[in-house]
Amino acid sequence: MARILGIGNATLDIINTVECYPVEDDEVRALSQRRCIGGNCANTLTVLQQLGHDCVFAGTLATDTDGDEIALGLQQQGINIDYCHRVSGESPTSYILLSHDTGTRTIVHYRDLPEFSLADFEKIDLSTFDWIHAEGRNVIETTSMLSFIHERFPPLPYSVEIEKLRSGIENLFKGAAVLFFSRHYVTHLGYSNAEGFLQQLHPSLPNIEKICPWGEEGAYGLDQKGKSHHVPAFSPLQVIDTLGAGDTFNAGFIHAHLHHYPFAKSLTFACQLAGRKCGQYGFEGLIS
Ligand code: ADP
Ligand code: FRU
């Protein structure tokens, strides 16, 4: 069991399950609705906590009632929120259409809340942690947080999730132990496949495990030595809910890495866990 700090976003997800994805300007009735905590970092910690780790979330939480709901929900899962910064404002929300037909999720995310800052981060006692996982957002402040780790706690390993093209995001790459790149990020850079992207990155970033989760194709990765790996997806009997599949994958990989699994076995474990998640609603009871 490791003590893991996650830096990033926690949201309120309002998920409407619909028969199939509607056409524009249509009016449809949802089959069901559920509210739950979301956000890439919060989801990854939710799964890591279930995998037996001691997780701490560091991010901003609004002082509104949704913020209370998010705070309580995280705590009920056993995730510590002592280092969160409560700020006045509106909680981030995602309104999500989950297609019953295909299991795909379409997310409309709204956020207008100050981000977690370096000043907040510096208050954390990093000496108690075994691993840090950061979302690649809030780039300037996150770059400073990662530099702070290098300067003050050089052996402390961390992973970064690079999901979206953001100005200066490459500054988060150097020094990570593990980098997760989304398909969205890679394809928006103009690469049609993950392997080409990973190979060109390797010379400037040796010794870093670089991974591209790739939806129903599974995942691609380069190990520390630059050896290429591909693991196919593990398809559930029925794809029910892909919301948070990537967040689950990241948790699975971090868990396997912390257990010193070989790289290919870590990719396999992450794909198995993410595939299992796609076969069920939400994250509850994912680890049996
Ligand atoms: P996200 O869109 O949530 O970021 P991805 O589409 O990148 O997630 O998928 C993450 C991982 O989830 C993949 O590497 C794969 O292992 C698993 N996965 C995603 N979609 C499916 C699917 N339809 N069937 C099985 N596994 C899937
Ligand atoms: C899924 C997710 C949702 C959240 C959205 C934020 O990966 O984390 O839970 O609402 O993405 O962009």
Tab-separated table of C-alpha atoms and ligand atoms in Angstrom:
chain	number	residue	atom	x	y	z
A	1	MET	CA	0.000	0.000	0.000
A	2	ALA	CA	1.341	3.413	-0.958
A	3	ARG	CA	0.451	6.925	0.135
A	4	ILE	CA	-0.514	8.811	-3.023
A	5	LEU	CA	-1.142	12.515	-3.549
A	6	GLY	CA	-3.340	13.548	-6.490
A	7	ILE	CA	-3.329	17.114	-7.795
A	8	GLY	CA	-6.118	18.126	-10.127
A	9	ASN	CA	-9.826	18.453	-10.577
A	10	ALA	CA	-12.884	17.192	-8.712
A	11	THR	CA	-16.274	17.885	-10.277
A	12	LEU	CA	-19.900	17.074	-9.921
A	13	ASP	CA	-20.942	14.749	-12.751
A	14	ILE	CA	-24.624	14.749	-13.710
A	15	ILE	CA	-25.024	11.722	-15.910
A	16	ASN	CA	-28.126	11.258	-18.051
A	17	THR	CA	-28.373	7.830	-19.605
A	18	VAL	CA	-30.158	8.120	-22.946
A	19	GLU	CA	-31.312	5.384	-25.343
A	20	CYS	CA	-28.932	6.670	-28.007
A	21	TYR	CA	-27.028	9.874	-28.673
A	22	PRO	CA	-29.577	12.507	-29.816
A	23	VAL	CA	-29.429	14.625	-32.938
A	24	GLU	CA	-28.999	18.380	-32.580
A	25	ASP	CA	-32.130	20.291	-31.533
A	26	ASP	CA	-33.873	17.047	-30.529
A	27	GLU	CA	-35.734	16.605	-27.239
A	28	VAL	CA	-35.267	13.276	-25.516
A	29	ARG	CA	-36.120	11.772	-22.166
A	30	ALA	CA	-33.316	10.264	-20.104
A	31	LEU	CA	-33.691	6.626	-19.071
A	32	SER	CA	-32.052	7.436	-15.744
A	33	GLN	CA	-29.974	10.071	-14.031
A	34	ARG	CA	-27.249	9.919	-11.426
A	35	ARG	CA	-25.044	12.489	-9.717
A	36	CYS	CA	-21.579	11.525	-8.682
A	37	ILE	CA	-18.126	12.865	-8.130
A	38	GLY	CA	-15.989	13.123	-11.226
A	39	GLY	CA	-12.874	14.799	-12.492
A	40	ASN	CA	-9.835	12.965	-13.787
A	41	CYS	CA	-7.794	13.210	-10.615
A	42	ALA	CA	-10.708	12.439	-8.292
A	43	ASN	CA	-11.630	9.393	-10.405
A	44	THR	CA	-8.073	8.089	-10.487
A	45	LEU	CA	-7.808	8.423	-6.705
A	46	THR	CA	-11.194	6.712	-6.291
A	47	VAL	CA	-9.834	3.663	-8.085
A	48	LEU	CA	-6.424	3.793	-6.349
A	49	GLN	CA	-8.174	3.941	-2.986
A	50	GLN	CA	-10.149	0.805	-3.930
A	51	LEU	CA	-6.863	-0.827	-4.906
A	52	GLY	CA	-5.796	-0.398	-1.287
A	53	HIS	CA	-3.772	2.813	-1.377
A	54	ASP	CA	-3.971	5.706	1.016
A	55	CYS	CA	-5.034	8.618	-1.200
A	56	VAL	CA	-4.969	12.356	-0.634
A	57	PHE	CA	-6.647	14.805	-3.019
A	58	ALA	CA	-5.195	18.284	-3.421
A	59	GLY	CA	-7.277	20.705	-5.456
A	60	THR	CA	-9.695	23.557	-5.036
A	61	LEU	CA	-13.211	22.905	-3.797
A	62	ALA	CA	-15.911	25.557	-3.971
A	63	THR	CA	-17.737	26.688	-0.860
A	64	ASP	CA	-21.174	26.122	-2.492
A	65	THR	CA	-23.424	23.154	-1.658
A	66	ASP	CA	-22.078	21.179	-4.616
A	67	GLY	CA	-18.610	21.726	-3.134
A	68	ASP	CA	-19.854	20.235	0.148
A	69	GLU	CA	-21.262	17.268	-1.766
A	70	ILE	CA	-17.947	16.703	-3.570
A	71	ALA	CA	-15.955	17.033	-0.326
A	72	LEU	CA	-18.228	14.586	1.498
A	73	GLY	CA	-18.227	12.132	-1.388
A	74	LEU	CA	-14.439	12.046	-1.529
A	75	GLN	CA	-14.207	11.550	2.227
A	76	GLN	CA	-16.803	8.774	2.147
A	77	GLN	CA	-14.533	6.912	-0.218
A	78	GLY	CA	-11.699	7.293	2.284
A	79	ILE	CA	-9.866	9.975	0.296
A	80	ASN	CA	-8.261	12.619	2.491
A	81	ILE	CA	-9.059	16.231	1.522
A	82	ASP	CA	-7.175	18.056	4.280
A	83	TYR	CA	-4.928	19.856	1.785
A	84	CYS	CA	-7.773	21.080	-0.424
A	85	HIS	CA	-8.289	24.809	-0.690
A	86	ARG	CA	-11.942	25.848	-0.233
A	87	VAL	CA	-12.605	28.913	-2.374
A	88	SER	CA	-15.774	30.896	-2.859
A	89	GLY	CA	-17.315	30.278	-6.261
A	90	GLU	CA	-19.210	27.678	-8.211
A	91	SER	CA	-18.250	24.018	-8.258
A	92	PRO	CA	-17.168	22.654	-11.634
A	93	THR	CA	-19.846	20.481	-13.245
A	94	SER	CA	-20.018	18.043	-16.121
A	95	TYR	CA	-23.335	17.306	-17.803
A	96	ILE	CA	-22.871	13.954	-19.429
A	97	LEU	CA	-24.910	12.002	-21.981
A	98	LEU	CA	-24.262	8.308	-21.596
A	99	SER	CA	-25.546	6.329	-24.558
A	100	HIS	CA	-27.287	3.099	-23.552
A	101	ASP	CA	-26.737	1.803	-27.104
A	102	THR	CA	-22.972	2.151	-27.202
A	103	GLY	CA	-21.748	3.028	-23.705
A	104	THR	CA	-20.065	6.186	-25.027
A	105	ARG	CA	-20.078	9.320	-22.955
A	106	THR	CA	-20.356	12.885	-24.217
A	107	ILE	CA	-19.188	15.440	-21.684
A	108	VAL	CA	-20.010	19.133	-21.396
A	109	HIS	CA	-17.726	20.470	-18.708
A	110	TYR	CA	-18.083	23.862	-17.058
A	111	ARG	CA	-15.463	25.287	-14.752
A	112	ASP	CA	-15.047	28.763	-13.355
A	113	LEU	CA	-13.128	28.163	-10.158
A	114	PRO	CA	-9.595	29.256	-9.285
A	115	GLU	CA	-7.065	26.457	-9.621
A	116	PHE	CA	-4.869	24.940	-6.924
A	117	SER	CA	-1.747	27.081	-6.630
A	118	LEU	CA	1.929	26.623	-5.828
A	119	ALA	CA	1.295	28.432	-2.532
A	120	ASP	CA	-1.339	25.773	-1.657
A	121	PHE	CA	0.993	23.001	-2.743
A	122	GLU	CA	3.900	24.236	-0.625
A	123	LYS	CA	1.807	23.665	2.514
A	124	ILE	CA	1.734	19.909	1.878
A	125	ASP	CA	4.162	17.707	3.791
A	126	LEU	CA	5.517	15.832	0.786
A	127	SER	CA	7.836	13.694	2.917
A	128	THR	CA	4.876	11.429	3.779
A	129	PHE	CA	4.122	10.431	0.159
A	130	ASP	CA	5.314	7.565	-2.040
A	131	TRP	CA	3.855	8.835	-5.315
A	132	ILE	CA	2.308	11.979	-6.788
A	133	HIS	CA	-0.091	12.020	-9.724
A	134	ALA	CA	-0.811	15.362	-11.388
A	135	GLU	CA	-3.245	16.367	-14.089
A	136	GLY	CA	-1.610	18.371	-16.856
A	137	ARG	CA	-3.710	21.490	-16.299
A	138	ASN	CA	-3.058	24.875	-14.749
A	139	VAL	CA	0.280	24.581	-16.508
A	140	ILE	CA	2.317	27.445	-15.046
A	141	GLU	CA	1.527	26.597	-11.428
A	142	THR	CA	1.836	22.848	-11.984
A	143	THR	CA	5.272	23.348	-13.593
A	144	SER	CA	6.358	25.175	-10.439
A	145	MET	CA	4.938	22.401	-8.232
A	146	LEU	CA	6.913	19.766	-10.139
A	147	SER	CA	10.088	21.893	-9.883
A	148	PHE	CA	9.456	22.177	-6.157
A	149	ILE	CA	9.371	18.362	-5.929
A	150	HIS	CA	12.676	18.134	-7.848
A	151	GLU	CA	14.390	20.660	-5.652
A	152	ARG	CA	13.119	19.576	-2.256
A	153	PHE	CA	12.154	15.896	-2.638
A	154	PRO	CA	14.256	14.570	-5.534
A	155	PRO	CA	13.551	10.864	-5.020
A	156	LEU	CA	9.760	11.312	-4.942
A	157	PRO	CA	8.378	9.826	-8.199
A	158	TYR	CA	5.419	11.314	-10.005
A	159	SER	CA	3.179	10.757	-13.005
A	160	VAL	CA	1.508	13.402	-15.153
A	161	GLU	CA	-1.571	13.022	-17.316
A	162	ILE	CA	-1.334	15.015	-20.540
A	163	GLU	CA	-4.880	15.155	-21.832
A	164	LYS	CA	-5.333	18.415	-23.717
A	165	LEU	CA	-3.193	20.746	-25.796
A	166	ARG	CA	-2.371	23.594	-23.454
A	167	SER	CA	0.238	26.283	-23.847
A	168	GLY	CA	3.544	25.215	-22.253
A	169	ILE	CA	2.314	21.711	-21.367
A	170	GLU	CA	5.630	20.204	-22.584
A	171	ASN	CA	7.221	21.794	-19.492
A	172	LEU	CA	5.515	19.096	-17.423
A	173	PHE	CA	7.237	16.197	-19.203
A	174	LYS	CA	10.821	16.293	-17.942
A	175	GLY	CA	11.479	14.561	-14.641
A	176	ALA	CA	8.285	12.481	-14.527
A	177	ALA	CA	8.499	8.758	-13.858
A	178	VAL	CA	5.397	8.067	-15.951
A	179	LEU	CA	3.631	10.193	-18.563
A	180	PHE	CA	0.114	9.396	-19.794
A	181	PHE	CA	-0.821	10.980	-23.138
A	182	SER	CA	-4.444	10.923	-24.285
A	183	ARG	CA	-5.445	9.990	-27.811
A	184	HIS	CA	-7.008	13.447	-28.044
A	185	TYR	CA	-3.637	15.068	-27.333
A	186	VAL	CA	-1.669	12.854	-29.708
A	187	THR	CA	-4.072	13.119	-32.648
A	188	HIS	CA	-4.418	16.880	-32.221
A	189	LEU	CA	-0.650	17.119	-32.621
A	190	GLY	CA	-1.154	15.524	-36.029
A	191	TYR	CA	-0.080	11.925	-35.294
A	192	SER	CA	-2.304	9.192	-36.672
A	193	ASN	CA	-0.869	6.540	-34.360
A	194	ALA	CA	0.506	6.381	-30.856
A	195	GLU	CA	3.711	4.557	-31.722
A	196	GLY	CA	4.994	7.308	-34.025
A	197	PHE	CA	4.290	9.916	-31.380
A	198	LEU	CA	6.013	7.947	-28.608
A	199	GLN	CA	9.090	7.106	-30.687
A	200	GLN	CA	9.812	10.724	-31.626
A	201	LEU	CA	9.450	11.737	-27.979
A	202	HIS	CA	11.866	9.158	-26.602
A	203	PRO	CA	15.290	10.690	-27.434
A	204	SER	CA	14.505	13.880	-25.522
A	205	LEU	CA	12.779	12.031	-22.672
A	206	PRO	CA	14.696	8.803	-21.999
A	207	ASN	CA	14.103	6.844	-18.802
A	208	ILE	CA	10.469	7.923	-18.603
A	209	GLU	CA	7.650	5.410	-19.091
A	210	LYS	CA	5.429	6.949	-21.770
A	211	ILE	CA	1.933	5.645	-22.325
A	212	CYS	CA	-0.957	6.258	-24.684
A	213	PRO	CA	-4.262	4.669	-23.660
A	214	TRP	CA	-6.067	4.252	-26.979
A	215	GLY	CA	-9.728	3.421	-26.310
A	216	GLU	CA	-10.981	0.159	-27.789
A	217	GLU	CA	-7.505	-0.467	-29.286
A	218	GLY	CA	-6.058	-0.876	-25.793
A	219	ALA	CA	-2.836	0.923	-24.944
A	220	TYR	CA	0.574	1.665	-26.394
A	221	GLY	CA	3.688	2.424	-24.398
A	222	LEU	CA	7.431	2.838	-24.418
A	223	ASP	CA	9.286	1.468	-21.458
A	224	GLN	CA	12.266	3.246	-19.864
A	225	LYS	CA	14.639	1.763	-22.417
A	226	GLY	CA	12.500	2.864	-25.334
A	227	LYS	CA	11.081	-0.586	-26.143
A	228	SER	CA	7.665	-0.394	-27.728
A	229	HIS	CA	4.674	-2.300	-26.303
A	230	HIS	CA	1.041	-2.705	-27.280
A	231	VAL	CA	-1.670	-4.394	-25.250
A	232	PRO	CA	-5.149	-4.895	-26.741
A	233	ALA	CA	-8.238	-3.758	-24.885
A	234	PHE	CA	-10.062	-6.221	-22.678
A	235	SER	CA	-13.624	-6.004	-23.881
A	236	PRO	CA	-16.382	-6.555	-21.361
A	237	LEU	CA	-19.405	-8.625	-22.402
A	238	GLN	CA	-21.182	-5.348	-23.027
A	239	VAL	CA	-19.752	-1.827	-23.074
A	240	ILE	CA	-22.003	-0.048	-20.589
A	241	ASP	CA	-20.185	3.052	-19.403
A	242	THR	CA	-16.851	4.351	-20.671
A	243	LEU	CA	-16.922	7.462	-18.456
A	244	GLY	CA	-13.624	7.534	-16.578
A	245	ALA	CA	-12.062	4.603	-18.480
A	246	GLY	CA	-8.865	6.619	-18.941
A	247	ASP	CA	-8.816	7.659	-15.281
A	248	THR	CA	-9.207	3.989	-14.300
A	249	PHE	CA	-6.437	2.986	-16.696
A	250	ASN	CA	-4.089	5.535	-15.093
A	251	ALA	CA	-4.906	4.226	-11.616
A	252	GLY	CA	-4.306	0.650	-12.739
A	253	PHE	CA	-0.958	1.511	-14.263
A	254	ILE	CA	0.225	3.494	-11.218
A	255	HIS	CA	-0.815	0.608	-8.952
A	256	ALA	CA	1.060	-1.941	-11.085
A	257	HIS	CA	4.119	0.329	-11.298
A	258	LEU	CA	4.165	0.732	-7.514
A	259	HIS	CA	4.118	-3.066	-7.247
A	260	HIS	CA	7.145	-3.219	-9.571
A	261	TYR	CA	5.319	-5.193	-12.257
A	262	PRO	CA	7.263	-5.347	-15.520
A	263	PHE	CA	6.141	-2.652	-17.967
A	264	ALA	CA	4.086	-4.924	-20.271
A	265	LYS	CA	2.338	-6.515	-17.292
A	266	SER	CA	1.501	-3.049	-15.941
A	267	LEU	CA	-0.063	-2.090	-19.276
A	268	THR	CA	-2.043	-5.333	-19.266
A	269	PHE	CA	-3.251	-4.798	-15.718
A	270	ALA	CA	-4.343	-1.232	-16.556
A	271	CYS	CA	-6.224	-2.354	-19.681
A	272	GLN	CA	-7.928	-5.186	-17.782
A	273	LEU	CA	-9.084	-2.810	-15.061
A	274	ALA	CA	-10.252	-0.162	-17.557
A	275	GLY	CA	-12.061	-2.822	-19.598
A	276	ARG	CA	-13.831	-4.061	-16.474
A	277	LYS	CA	-14.856	-0.503	-15.682
A	278	CYS	CA	-16.382	-0.133	-19.185
A	279	GLY	CA	-18.606	-3.109	-18.396
A	280	GLN	CA	-20.241	-1.466	-15.363
A	281	TYR	CA	-21.749	1.841	-14.304
A	282	GLY	CA	-19.401	4.049	-12.298
A	283	PHE	CA	-16.487	2.833	-10.207
A	284	GLU	CA	-18.220	1.191	-7.275
A	285	GLY	CA	-17.112	-2.361	-6.555
A	286	LEU	CA	-14.584	-2.308	-9.385
A	287	ILE	CA	-12.099	-4.329	-7.373
A	288	SER	CA	-13.714	-7.531	-6.227
B	1	ADP	P1	-10.827	8.156	-21.838
B	1	ADP	O1	-11.578	8.520	-23.073
B	1	ADP	O2	-11.666	7.976	-20.619
B	1	ADP	O3	-9.651	9.043	-21.587
B	1	ADP	P2	-9.608	5.970	-23.347
B	1	ADP	O4	-10.595	5.951	-24.470
B	1	ADP	O5	-8.262	6.510	-23.654
B	1	ADP	O6	-10.219	6.695	-22.063
B	1	ADP	O7	-9.457	4.489	-22.804
B	1	ADP	C1	-8.672	4.196	-21.679
B	1	ADP	C2	-8.535	2.688	-21.567
B	1	ADP	O8	-9.833	2.145	-21.313
B	1	ADP	C3	-8.043	2.023	-22.832
B	1	ADP	O9	-6.634	1.919	-22.822
B	1	ADP	C4	-8.717	0.662	-22.772
B	1	ADP	O10	-7.915	-0.226	-22.013
B	1	ADP	C5	-10.007	0.928	-21.989
B	1	ADP	N1	-11.164	1.077	-22.896
B	1	ADP	C6	-11.678	2.211	-23.410
B	1	ADP	N2	-12.742	1.954	-24.207
B	1	ADP	C7	-12.913	0.607	-24.180
B	1	ADP	C8	-13.821	-0.299	-24.773
B	1	ADP	N3	-14.807	0.127	-25.587
B	1	ADP	N4	-13.690	-1.614	-24.494
B	1	ADP	C9	-12.713	-2.074	-23.684
B	1	ADP	N5	-11.808	-1.280	-23.090
B	1	ADP	C10	-11.893	0.053	-23.326
B	2	FRU	C1	-13.967	11.570	-16.997
B	2	FRU	C2	-14.050	12.913	-16.298
B	2	FRU	C3	-15.392	13.181	-15.682
B	2	FRU	C4	-15.366	14.663	-15.579
B	2	FRU	C5	-14.643	15.077	-16.834
B	2	FRU	C6	-13.795	16.288	-16.605
B	2	FRU	O1	-12.673	11.319	-17.447
B	2	FRU	O2	-13.042	13.015	-15.294
B	2	FRU	O3	-15.626	12.526	-14.454
B	2	FRU	O4	-16.591	15.249	-15.464
B	2	FRU	O5	-13.846	13.986	-17.224
B	2	FRU	O6	-13.214	16.736	-17.784
